[in-house]
Amino acid sequence: MKRVFIKVICFAVSLFMVIGAFVYGPIKTVSAMETSPKKKVLMVIAPKDFEDCEVVEPTAILKANGAEVTIASTTMDPAIGINGFRITPDIKISDANADDYDAIVLPGGTGVISHIWDNEELRTLLQQFNSQNKIVAAMCAAPPALAKAGILKDKTVTMFPWDDGIKELTTRGATYVNEETVTDGNIVTGKNPAASKSFGLAICNALNIRKFSKNILIVVAPKDFEDVEYYTPKTLLEINGANVTVASTNSTAIGLNGSTCNTDILISDAKAKDYDGIVIVGGTGVINSLWNDTDLRNLLKDADKENKMIAAICAAPPILARAGLLKNKKATMFPWSDGIKELTNHDATYVDQEVVVSGNIVTGRNPDASVAFGLKLCEELKILGH
């Protein structure tokens, strides 16, 4: 169930990024436009049954950071992902030249096992990239293709935790670790579909094209935060150049749907001066753990004094009300009468809209508003490209 939910989140966010990356062009950030060199990336996908979000999400992230992405496969026929995403390759693997690119990226999916692992043209291409010390990246079921090309000896890597696949790595001299993303020299590997975002960001880091334009603190309840309200805005902020720090009252937080995130800092240790904005994620867990958190309240007051962006979604806006930040302001939240009373009793005006901006305050209604909420955060921070 947890894997299914994570894939739903991944595919939902990926759908937005398909629109931005494949229809309207690259998502342009200030940093990518102004300072990042144009890097060329060759992404090799299976002609059938590639993992959709492992193609779409890293592609969008790479484009957002100024890279030019070329899609290659075994044929020029439209390739179809496991979840139905279709993309027509730009070139065939046999026509690709390592000299034309700065990196090669292999997304996973079950299709790579039969179509990619033993492709001789790709094997030669991987060896050429590696011999030139260019970035070679693979995730999920794809890292064994690197091992079979003989370029993982004495390298530490990750992949989907599947025994047969892991044996393909270790029997060829690689050291397997069960981590989300691993970078060892010029080799970048990712674990599974849930690692698509961090994998894309790791490639950007390896290419030295990732730049941060804003520092954002995302606050989650230690238990029962709303998963999609965390992952979607966080992803949108990061692909648009924001450096996101996650805070809670514990070092680990668990979502309503079972996802786990390791937090970077305790709320009590966070300082408003270090961030351009603070975002509070909703979920039932915020009611008992965050509505009356004194450290969070003081942090919000400090941020408000500096007129920094402060945002909350779903069940979280009452935290702002209790901190005295919503007086004479409009706000939305989950349409729950007790929560709405928390707003109106603190002199806020409740508005039943998806997203509401009132001064430096941004509020979102419910999980369905997660994409609109995340986009509005980027817009208010002036990091959303057009």
Tab-separated table of C-alpha atoms in Angstrom, residues 5 18-19 47 72 79 85 106 143 161 164-165 168 177 200 216 234-235 253 265 274 280 286 315 344 366 379 381 384:
chain	number	residue	atom	x	y	z
A	5	PHE	CA	0.615	5.571	-2.622
A	18	VAL	CA	5.175	16.671	-18.013
A	19	ILE	CA	3.109	19.741	-18.867
A	47	PRO	CA	11.049	1.014	-25.486
A	72	ALA	CA	17.258	7.762	-26.679
A	79	ALA	CA	8.032	4.326	-25.854
A	85	PHE	CA	3.156	7.629	-20.208
A	106	LEU	CA	19.285	5.347	-17.328
A	143	PRO	CA	22.306	-0.082	-12.459
A	161	PRO	CA	16.268	-3.935	-3.441
A	164	ASP	CA	18.857	-10.994	-8.459
A	165	GLY	CA	19.611	-7.429	-9.488
A	168	GLU	CA	24.479	-8.495	-10.890
A	177	VAL	CA	24.032	-0.078	-0.110
A	200	GLY	CA	17.459	14.062	-10.481
A	216	ILE	CA	12.665	27.416	2.707
A	234	LYS	CA	8.588	20.332	-1.622
A	235	THR	CA	9.235	18.935	-5.088
A	253	ALA	CA	8.236	12.037	10.782
A	265	ILE	CA	16.384	20.226	12.106
A	274	ASP	CA	17.943	31.671	8.048
A	280	ILE	CA	3.569	24.215	7.413
A	286	VAL	CA	-0.736	18.962	13.372
A	315	ALA	CA	-5.349	21.669	9.020
A	344	THR	CA	-12.534	33.495	12.677
A	366	ASN	CA	-6.831	20.570	1.285
A	379	GLU	CA	5.221	32.445	-7.517
A	381	LEU	CA	8.954	33.701	-3.850
A	384	LEU	CA	8.583	30.221	-10.749
